[in-house]
Coordinates of C-alpha atoms in Angstrom, one line a residue:
M22 CA -45.6 -26.8 -3.7
K23 CA -44.7 -29.1 -0.9
F24 CA -42.0 -27.9 1.5
K25 CA -39.6 -30.7 0.5
S26 CA -39.9 -29.8 -3.2
L27 CA -39.5 -26.1 -2.5
K28 CA -36.4 -26.8 -0.5
K29 CA -35.0 -29.1 -3.2
T30 CA -35.7 -26.4 -5.9
L31 CA -34.0 -23.7 -3.9
F32 CA -31.0 -25.8 -3.2
A33 CA -30.6 -26.7 -6.8
A34 CA -30.6 -23.0 -7.7
V35 CA -27.9 -22.3 -5.1
L36 CA -25.8 -25.3 -6.4
S37 CA -26.1 -24.2 -10.0
A38 CA -24.9 -20.7 -9.1
A39 CA -22.1 -22.1 -7.0
L40 CA -20.7 -24.5 -9.6
S41 CA -21.0 -22.3 -12.7
S42 CA -17.7 -22.2 -14.5
A43 CA -16.0 -23.6 -11.4
A44 CA -12.7 -24.4 -13.0
L45 CA -11.4 -20.8 -12.9
A46 CA -10.9 -18.7 -9.8
C47 CA -9.8 -15.5 -8.0
T48 CA -9.8 -11.8 -8.4
T49 CA -6.9 -9.6 -7.3
I50 CA -6.6 -5.8 -6.6
L51 CA -3.4 -4.0 -5.6
V52 CA -3.2 -0.4 -4.6
G53 CA 0.0 1.8 -4.2
S54 CA 0.6 3.9 -1.2
E55 CA 0.0 7.2 -2.9
A56 CA -3.4 6.0 -4.2
T57 CA -4.8 5.1 -0.8
D58 CA -6.4 7.4 1.7
D59 CA -3.9 6.8 4.5
G60 CA -0.6 6.1 2.7
S61 CA -1.0 2.3 3.1
Y62 CA -0.3 -0.4 0.6
L63 CA -3.3 -2.6 -0.1
V64 CA -3.6 -6.1 -1.5
A65 CA -7.0 -7.8 -2.0
R66 CA -7.8 -11.2 -3.4
S67 CA -10.6 -13.8 -3.3
V68 CA -9.9 -17.5 -3.0
D69 CA -12.5 -19.1 -5.2
Y70 CA -12.6 -22.9 -5.2
R71 CA -15.1 -24.9 -3.1
A72 CA -17.7 -23.5 -0.9
F73 CA -17.7 -26.6 1.4
Y74 CA -13.9 -26.6 1.9
A75 CA -13.2 -25.0 5.3
E76 CA -10.2 -22.7 5.6
H77 CA -7.9 -22.9 8.6
M78 CA -6.1 -19.9 10.0
M79 CA -2.7 -20.9 11.2
N80 CA 0.4 -19.5 13.1
M81 CA 3.5 -21.3 11.8
P82 CA 6.4 -21.1 14.3
A83 CA 10.0 -20.0 13.6
T84 CA 12.4 -22.9 13.1
K85 CA 16.1 -23.3 13.9
G86 CA 18.7 -25.8 12.7
V87 CA 16.4 -27.6 10.4
K88 CA 17.6 -29.9 7.6
G89 CA 15.7 -31.7 5.0
M90 CA 13.2 -31.0 2.2
F91 CA 9.7 -29.6 1.9
R92 CA 7.9 -32.2 -0.1
A93 CA 4.4 -31.5 -1.2
K94 CA 3.5 -35.2 -1.2
D95 CA 4.4 -35.4 2.5
H96 CA 1.5 -33.0 3.2
G97 CA -1.0 -34.6 0.8
G98 CA -0.1 -32.2 -2.1
S99 CA -1.0 -32.9 -5.7
N100 CA 2.4 -33.3 -7.3
A101 CA 6.0 -34.2 -6.4
F102 CA 7.4 -30.7 -5.9
E103 CA 10.2 -30.5 -3.3
Y104 CA 12.5 -27.8 -2.1
P105 CA 15.1 -27.5 0.7
L106 CA 13.6 -26.4 4.1
P107 CA 15.2 -23.1 5.4
E108 CA 17.7 -23.9 8.1
N109 CA 16.4 -21.0 10.2
G110 CA 12.9 -20.2 9.2
L111 CA 10.8 -17.1 10.1
S112 CA 7.5 -17.5 11.8
Y113 CA 4.5 -16.6 9.6
T114 CA 0.7 -16.8 9.4
K115 CA -1.4 -18.4 6.7
V116 CA -5.0 -19.3 5.7
A117 CA -5.0 -22.8 4.2
D118 CA -7.2 -25.7 3.1
F119 CA -8.4 -27.9 5.9
D120 CA -7.4 -31.2 4.4
T121 CA -3.7 -30.6 3.5
E122 CA -3.2 -27.3 5.3
L123 CA -1.5 -26.3 2.1
N124 CA -2.7 -23.8 -0.5
G125 CA -1.9 -20.9 1.9
A126 CA -3.8 -18.0 0.5
T127 CA -2.4 -15.0 2.5
G128 CA -0.1 -14.2 5.4
F129 CA 2.6 -12.1 7.0
N130 CA 5.9 -13.3 8.3
S131 CA 7.8 -12.0 11.3
A132 CA 10.0 -9.8 9.1
G133 CA 6.9 -7.9 8.1
V134 CA 6.5 -9.2 4.6
G135 CA 3.1 -10.1 3.3
M136 CA 2.0 -12.4 0.4
S137 CA -1.1 -13.2 -1.5
A138 CA -0.9 -16.4 -3.5
T139 CA -2.1 -17.1 -6.1
E140 CA -4.2 -15.6 -8.9
S141 CA -4.7 -18.4 -11.4
I142 CA -3.6 -17.2 -14.8
Y143 CA -3.2 -19.1 -18.1
A144 CA -0.4 -19.2 -20.7
S145 CA -1.4 -19.6 -24.3
D146 CA -1.4 -23.2 -25.7
H147 CA 1.0 -22.0 -28.4
A148 CA 3.6 -20.6 -25.9
L149 CA 3.3 -23.8 -23.8
K150 CA 4.4 -25.9 -26.8
F151 CA 7.9 -24.5 -26.4
D152 CA 8.0 -24.5 -22.6
P153 CA 5.3 -26.5 -20.9
Y154 CA 4.4 -26.4 -17.3
N155 CA 6.2 -28.9 -15.1
E156 CA 3.0 -30.6 -13.9
E157 CA 4.7 -33.6 -12.3
S158 CA 7.0 -31.7 -9.9
G159 CA 6.7 -28.0 -10.6
F160 CA 5.9 -25.1 -8.2
L161 CA 2.2 -24.8 -7.5
E162 CA 0.0 -22.6 -5.4
E163 CA -0.3 -25.2 -2.7
A164 CA 3.4 -24.8 -1.8
V165 CA 4.0 -21.1 -2.4
I166 CA 3.3 -19.6 1.0
D167 CA 5.0 -22.4 3.0
V168 CA 8.2 -22.3 0.9
V169 CA 8.5 -18.5 0.5
L170 CA 7.3 -16.8 3.6
P171 CA 9.7 -18.5 6.1
R172 CA 12.6 -17.2 4.0
I173 CA 12.1 -13.7 2.8
K174 CA 12.8 -10.3 4.5
S175 CA 11.5 -8.1 1.8
A176 CA 8.9 -8.1 -1.0
K177 CA 11.7 -8.0 -3.6
E178 CA 13.4 -11.0 -2.1
G179 CA 10.1 -12.8 -2.5
V180 CA 10.0 -12.1 -6.2
E181 CA 13.7 -13.2 -6.6
L182 CA 13.1 -16.5 -4.7
V183 CA 10.0 -17.4 -6.6
G184 CA 11.7 -16.5 -9.9
R185 CA 14.7 -18.7 -9.1
I186 CA 12.4 -21.7 -8.3
I187 CA 10.4 -21.2 -11.5
E188 CA 13.6 -21.1 -13.6
Q189 CA 15.2 -24.0 -11.9
I190 CA 12.3 -26.4 -11.3
G191 CA 9.4 -24.9 -13.3
A192 CA 5.9 -23.7 -12.6
G193 CA 3.3 -26.4 -12.3
A194 CA 0.6 -24.0 -13.5
G195 CA 0.1 -20.4 -14.3
M196 CA 0.0 -18.0 -11.3
G197 CA 0.2 -14.4 -10.2
I198 CA 1.6 -13.6 -6.7
A199 CA 1.6 -10.3 -4.7
F200 CA 4.4 -9.4 -2.3
V201 CA 4.2 -6.4 0.1
D202 CA 6.4 -4.8 2.8
N203 CA 6.8 -1.4 4.4
K204 CA 8.5 0.0 1.3
E205 CA 7.1 -1.5 -1.9
L206 CA 4.5 -3.8 -3.5
W207 CA 5.5 -6.3 -6.2
Y208 CA 3.5 -8.5 -8.5
L209 CA 4.8 -11.5 -10.3
E210 CA 3.2 -13.4 -13.2
T211 CA 4.3 -16.6 -14.8
G212 CA 4.5 -16.9 -18.5
T213 CA 5.3 -20.5 -19.5
G214 CA 6.9 -23.3 -17.4
H215 CA 10.2 -21.5 -16.8
H216 CA 9.5 -17.8 -17.7
W217 CA 8.1 -15.0 -15.6
M218 CA 8.1 -11.3 -15.1
A219 CA 7.4 -9.0 -12.2
V220 CA 6.7 -5.3 -11.7
K221 CA 7.0 -3.0 -8.6
L222 CA 3.7 -1.3 -8.5
P223 CA 3.9 2.5 -9.0
K224 CA 2.8 4.2 -5.8
D225 CA 0.1 6.3 -7.4
V226 CA -1.9 3.6 -9.2
Y227 CA -3.9 0.4 -8.7
F228 CA -3.8 -2.9 -10.6
A229 CA -6.6 -5.4 -11.1
S230 CA -6.5 -8.9 -12.4
A231 CA -9.1 -11.6 -13.0
N232 CA -7.5 -14.9 -14.1
Q233 CA -5.4 -13.3 -16.8
G234 CA -1.8 -12.5 -17.4
R235 CA -2.2 -8.7 -17.3
L236 CA 1.4 -7.4 -17.2
Q237 CA 2.6 -6.0 -20.5
T238 CA 5.6 -3.5 -20.6
F239 CA 9.0 -4.8 -19.6
K240 CA 12.0 -2.4 -19.2
A241 CA 15.3 -4.2 -19.2
G242 CA 17.7 -2.8 -16.8
D243 CA 15.1 -0.9 -14.9
P244 CA 15.1 -1.8 -11.1
N245 CA 11.3 -1.6 -11.1
Y246 CA 11.1 -4.7 -13.3
M247 CA 12.4 -8.3 -13.0
S248 CA 12.1 -11.3 -15.2
S249 CA 13.4 -14.8 -16.0
K250 CA 16.8 -14.9 -17.8
G251 CA 16.4 -14.7 -21.6
M252 CA 12.7 -14.1 -21.5
I253 CA 12.5 -11.8 -24.5
E254 CA 15.1 -13.8 -26.5
F255 CA 13.0 -17.0 -25.8
A256 CA 9.9 -15.2 -27.1
Q257 CA 11.7 -14.1 -30.2
K258 CA 13.3 -17.5 -30.9
N259 CA 10.0 -19.3 -30.8
G260 CA 7.9 -16.7 -32.8
L261 CA 6.0 -15.4 -29.7
Y262 CA 7.4 -11.9 -30.3
D263 CA 8.6 -10.2 -33.5
P264 CA 10.1 -6.7 -32.8
K265 CA 9.6 -5.6 -36.4
K266 CA 5.9 -6.6 -36.5
D267 CA 5.0 -6.1 -32.8
G268 CA 7.0 -3.1 -31.7
D269 CA 7.7 -3.0 -28.0
F270 CA 7.7 -6.3 -26.2
N271 CA 4.3 -7.1 -24.6
F272 CA 4.5 -9.9 -21.9
S273 CA 0.8 -10.7 -22.0
K274 CA 0.6 -10.8 -25.7
A275 CA 3.7 -13.0 -26.0
F276 CA 2.9 -15.5 -23.3
C277 CA -0.7 -15.4 -22.2
R278 CA -4.0 -16.8 -23.3
D279 CA -6.5 -14.4 -24.8
D280 CA -9.7 -16.0 -26.2
S281 CA -13.5 -16.2 -25.9
R282 CA -13.3 -17.4 -22.3
D283 CA -11.7 -14.1 -21.2
R284 CA -14.4 -12.1 -22.9
T285 CA -17.1 -13.3 -20.5
Y286 CA -15.3 -14.8 -17.5
N287 CA -12.4 -12.4 -16.9
D288 CA -12.7 -9.1 -18.8
P289 CA -16.0 -8.0 -17.2
R290 CA -14.5 -8.2 -13.7
V291 CA -11.5 -6.0 -14.5
Y292 CA -13.8 -3.7 -16.4
R293 CA -16.1 -3.4 -13.3
I294 CA -13.2 -2.6 -11.0
Q295 CA -11.7 0.0 -13.3
K296 CA -15.0 1.7 -14.0
L297 CA -15.8 1.9 -10.3
L298 CA -12.4 3.2 -9.3
S299 CA -11.8 5.3 -12.5
P300 CA -15.2 6.2 -14.0
E301 CA -13.6 8.5 -16.5
L302 CA -11.9 5.6 -18.4
Q303 CA -13.5 4.8 -21.7
L304 CA -13.8 1.0 -21.7
K305 CA -15.9 -1.8 -23.2
P306 CA -16.6 -4.8 -20.9
Q307 CA -15.3 -7.4 -23.3
E308 CA -12.2 -5.7 -24.6
G309 CA -9.9 -6.6 -21.8
R310 CA -6.6 -6.3 -23.7
S311 CA -7.3 -2.7 -24.3
F312 CA -7.8 -1.9 -20.6
P313 CA -4.9 0.0 -19.0
V314 CA -2.6 -2.3 -16.9
F315 CA -2.3 0.4 -14.2
A316 CA -4.8 3.2 -13.5
K317 CA -5.2 6.1 -11.1
P318 CA -8.3 6.1 -8.9
A319 CA -10.6 9.1 -9.1
E320 CA -10.7 9.1 -5.3
K321 CA -8.2 7.7 -2.8
V322 CA -8.8 4.1 -2.0
S323 CA -9.5 2.7 1.5
P324 CA -9.6 -0.9 2.8
E325 CA -13.4 -0.5 3.0
R326 CA -13.5 0.4 -0.7
L327 CA -11.7 -2.8 -1.6
M328 CA -14.1 -4.8 0.6
T329 CA -17.0 -3.3 -1.3
L330 CA -15.4 -4.2 -4.7
M331 CA -14.7 -7.7 -3.6
R332 CA -18.4 -8.0 -2.8
D333 CA -19.5 -6.8 -6.2
H334 CA -21.8 -8.9 -8.5
Y335 CA -22.9 -6.4 -11.1
Q336 CA -25.8 -5.4 -8.8
D337 CA -26.0 -1.9 -10.4
G338 CA -24.7 0.2 -13.2
D339 CA -24.3 -0.8 -16.9
L340 CA -23.8 -4.5 -16.2
A341 CA -26.8 -4.9 -13.9
Q342 CA -28.4 -7.3 -16.4
H343 CA -25.6 -9.7 -15.6
D344 CA -26.3 -9.8 -11.8
P345 CA -26.7 -13.6 -11.2
Y346 CA -28.2 -13.3 -7.7
S347 CA -30.6 -10.4 -7.1
K348 CA -33.4 -11.5 -9.5
G349 CA -33.2 -15.2 -9.0
L350 CA -30.1 -17.3 -8.9
R351 CA -28.7 -17.9 -12.4
G352 CA -25.9 -20.3 -12.7
D353 CA -25.9 -20.0 -16.5
E354 CA -25.0 -16.3 -16.4
P355 CA -22.0 -15.9 -18.8
F356 CA -20.5 -12.9 -17.1
R357 CA -18.7 -14.1 -14.0
P358 CA -19.0 -11.6 -11.1
I359 CA -16.2 -10.8 -8.6
S360 CA -18.1 -12.3 -5.6
V361 CA -19.1 -15.9 -6.1
F362 CA -20.6 -18.4 -3.7
R363 CA -17.7 -20.9 -3.9
T364 CA -15.3 -18.3 -2.4
Q365 CA -13.5 -19.9 0.5
C366 CA -12.2 -16.6 1.9
T367 CA -11.4 -13.1 0.8
H368 CA -8.6 -10.9 2.2
V369 CA -7.7 -7.3 2.2
M370 CA -4.1 -6.9 3.4
Q371 CA -3.1 -3.4 4.7
V372 CA 0.4 -2.3 5.3
R373 CA 0.8 1.1 7.0
P374 CA 4.6 1.9 7.0
D375 CA 4.2 4.7 9.5
L376 CA 3.0 2.5 12.3
P377 CA 4.6 -0.3 14.3
E378 CA 4.2 -3.6 12.4
A379 CA 2.1 -5.1 15.3
I380 CA -0.8 -2.8 14.4
G381 CA 0.4 -1.4 11.1
H382 CA 0.0 -4.7 9.3
V383 CA -3.6 -5.9 9.3
N384 CA -5.2 -8.7 7.4
F385 CA -9.0 -8.2 7.0
I386 CA -10.4 -11.7 6.3
S387 CA -13.9 -12.7 5.3
M388 CA -14.6 -16.4 5.4
G389 CA -16.7 -17.7 2.5
M390 CA -18.6 -15.5 0.0
A391 CA -17.6 -11.9 0.3
D392 CA -21.0 -10.5 -0.7
L393 CA -22.6 -12.2 2.3
G394 CA -19.5 -12.3 4.6
V395 CA -18.0 -10.1 7.2
Y396 CA -14.4 -8.7 7.2
I397 CA -12.7 -9.2 10.5
P398 CA -9.4 -7.5 11.2
F399 CA -6.4 -9.6 12.3
Y400 CA -3.4 -7.6 13.5
Q401 CA 0.0 -8.9 12.8
G402 CA 0.7 -8.6 16.5
L403 CA -2.1 -11.1 17.4
K404 CA -0.2 -14.0 18.9
A405 CA -2.7 -16.8 18.2
F406 CA -5.9 -17.2 16.3
P407 CA -9.0 -18.4 18.2
K408 CA -9.1 -22.2 18.0
D409 CA -12.4 -22.3 16.1
F410 CA -10.8 -20.5 13.2
S411 CA -8.3 -23.4 12.8
I412 CA -10.8 -26.3 12.7
G413 CA -13.5 -27.5 10.3
T414 CA -13.7 -29.9 7.3
D415 CA -15.8 -30.4 4.2
Q416 CA -18.7 -31.4 6.4
A417 CA -20.8 -28.8 8.2
D418 CA -20.4 -28.6 12.0
S419 CA -21.4 -26.4 14.9
D420 CA -17.9 -25.6 16.2
S421 CA -15.7 -24.2 13.4
A422 CA -15.8 -20.5 12.6
Y423 CA -15.8 -21.2 8.9
W424 CA -19.0 -23.1 9.0
K425 CA -20.7 -20.6 11.2
F426 CA -20.2 -18.0 8.5
R427 CA -20.9 -20.4 5.7
K428 CA -24.2 -21.5 7.1
V429 CA -25.5 -17.9 7.2
Q430 CA -24.4 -17.4 3.6
T431 CA -26.0 -20.6 2.3
L432 CA -29.3 -19.8 4.1
A433 CA -29.3 -16.3 2.6
M434 CA -28.8 -17.7 -0.9
M435 CA -32.0 -19.7 -0.5
D436 CA -34.0 -16.5 -0.8
Y437 CA -31.4 -13.9 -1.8
P438 CA -33.7 -10.9 -2.5
T439 CA -35.3 -11.3 1.0
L440 CA -32.4 -12.5 3.2
A441 CA -29.2 -11.0 1.6
P442 CA -30.1 -7.4 2.6
I443 CA -30.5 -8.5 6.2
V444 CA -27.0 -10.1 6.2
R445 CA -25.4 -7.0 4.6
E446 CA -27.0 -4.6 7.0
R447 CA -25.9 -6.5 10.1
Y448 CA -22.4 -7.0 8.9
A449 CA -22.1 -3.4 7.7
A450 CA -23.0 -2.2 11.1
Y451 CA -20.4 -4.4 12.7
E452 CA -17.7 -3.3 10.3
A453 CA -18.5 0.4 10.8
D454 CA -18.4 0.0 14.5
V455 CA -15.1 -1.9 14.4
T456 CA -13.5 0.7 12.2
K457 CA -14.2 3.4 14.9
R458 CA -13.0 1.0 17.7
M459 CA -9.8 0.3 15.8
E460 CA -9.0 4.0 15.5
A461 CA -9.5 4.5 19.2
F462 CA -7.5 1.4 20.1
E463 CA -4.6 2.3 17.9
A464 CA -4.4 5.8 19.3
D465 CA -4.2 4.3 22.9
Y466 CA -1.7 1.6 21.8
L467 CA 0.7 4.2 20.4
K468 CA 0.6 6.1 23.6
V469 CA 1.2 3.1 25.8
V470 CA 3.8 1.2 23.7
K471 CA 6.3 4.0 24.2
T472 CA 6.7 3.3 27.9
D473 CA 5.2 -0.2 28.5
A474 CA 5.5 -2.7 25.6
K475 CA 4.0 -5.6 27.6
K476 CA 0.9 -3.6 28.5
A477 CA 0.5 -2.5 24.9
D478 CA 0.8 -6.1 23.7
K479 CA -1.9 -7.2 26.2
M480 CA -4.1 -4.4 24.9
L481 CA -3.7 -5.6 21.4
Q482 CA -4.4 -9.3 22.3
D483 CA -7.5 -8.3 24.3
F484 CA -8.8 -5.9 21.7
N485 CA -8.3 -8.2 18.7
L486 CA -9.8 -11.2 20.3
K487 CA -12.8 -9.1 21.3
V488 CA -13.6 -7.9 17.8
I489 CA -13.2 -11.4 16.5
R490 CA -15.6 -12.7 19.0
D491 CA -18.1 -9.9 18.3
A492 CA -18.2 -10.9 14.7
Q493 CA -19.2 -14.4 15.8
V494 CA -21.9 -13.1 18.1
V495 CA -23.3 -11.0 15.2
T496 CA -23.2 -14.1 13.0
E497 CA -25.0 -16.3 15.6
K498 CA -27.8 -13.8 16.0
L499 CA -28.0 -13.4 12.3
H500 CA -28.3 -17.1 11.8
N501 CA -31.4 -17.2 14.0
E502 CA -32.8 -14.1 12.5
L503 CA -32.6 -15.5 9.0
Y504 CA -34.3 -18.7 10.1
S505 CA -37.1 -16.7 11.6
V506 CA -37.7 -14.8 8.4
A507 CA -37.2 -17.9 6.2
T508 CA -39.7 -19.9 8.3
R509 CA -42.4 -17.2 7.9
S510 CA -41.6 -17.1 4.1
V511 CA -41.9 -20.9 3.7
Q512 CA -45.2 -20.9 5.7
E513 CA -46.7 -18.3 3.3
K514 CA -45.6 -20.4 0.3
V515 CA -47.1 -23.6 1.6
F516 CA -50.2 -22.2 3.4
F517 CA -53.1 -24.1 1.7
K518 CA -56.1 -22.2 0.4
N519 CA -58.8 -21.7 3.0
A520 CA -56.5 -22.9 5.8
K521 CA -57.4 -20.0 8.0
K522 CA -61.1 -20.8 7.7
M523 CA -60.6 -24.5 8.5
D524 CA -58.1 -24.3 11.4

């Protein structure tokens, strides 16, 4: 096989795997503070859209005396959504698409509230007949972070604000949103255009979602639940819920889609998460509506455990036959894994209430495909992201951090069985080292901040920027290492018979 043909064939395989079922996206995992190994709240989600769309990490400044409207169209948004700007807005961080710098995926604000937005979920066609999405000017993922984070001072306030907007203006599409602060973790799901519900996550459980409306039980009057006004009455009026026939109200059953697409695209991901965290559960991969909404983990969950889950692609266990990478790239595999090539970034948000927010709130972010990516910690106290994390487009370059990580991943996918293990080994060594360094740094920080806040802050800036740079150094070395291995591999494949005798 000629080198050009070999390269073309390998690229086609990567492209096929990357584009398979590309219309749907994201996987979410939430963990309560009593289910984690250190008492923290954890929020993990993948942002699965386009592999070639660079993500920008941004610090948005506080505002004062502002008047006017946030208009999605002013920023290149996809619809005519608009909402008043906050007169005095909080500062916040976000990870957003390069072209519009909208679609903020994750971030914390200066009040210590974190958000992950959004998990794409789907209402049933039947329910949407009675209350369709407001596609022309409704609330969409692209605007959520920028409208909500500058305003809210608690996770619950976030739910209340989003709920009001959905009821007043309407949702432009189905979505699930996580809100977290030092005291609680909330998750909101939309039903139809103007209906929604939210639950405060019980502290001793975890929740997993994969492009489905997964919330079920709603307890009216219970402070741990919130919903749109008249939600149940609306469902009854339009035949989405019959108390005599259905018994207790079930939000997912009343409002959400549940068909053959869920059996292969969504159910297996939730199954995989629940079987790995709670192996005692008796589940079947394609019976998602029978899975528990919340479950207790067999062992306490750490951020590292969530990173492992977000890298999963059925590489072992009872679904190993559905691994689309390890035995040759298979874009036609019907079971969608958690980790896909088109992921733009994955985050694991950690909130440790017993620590100062500057170090207690950490966003571990992996650019690109989680399976072949590296999780870098970004403390809330970090004042500015390195410039190269805030540049990049849909064309590869040599300067943006996004493309440095993405190039390694693309190259590794060209010969996954040979190159992927090298990537994972190098990044695992970095992450293990950083975990130890973070423990030592945080201990020193807590000692110093009591008497010298400025010195402690400088320690934080220096430390965080150093571990970020170290991840880039590992990546640069890895890039060259992969090319060395790949070059030898290509040579072996195109080395003509008797070449050694003739040369």
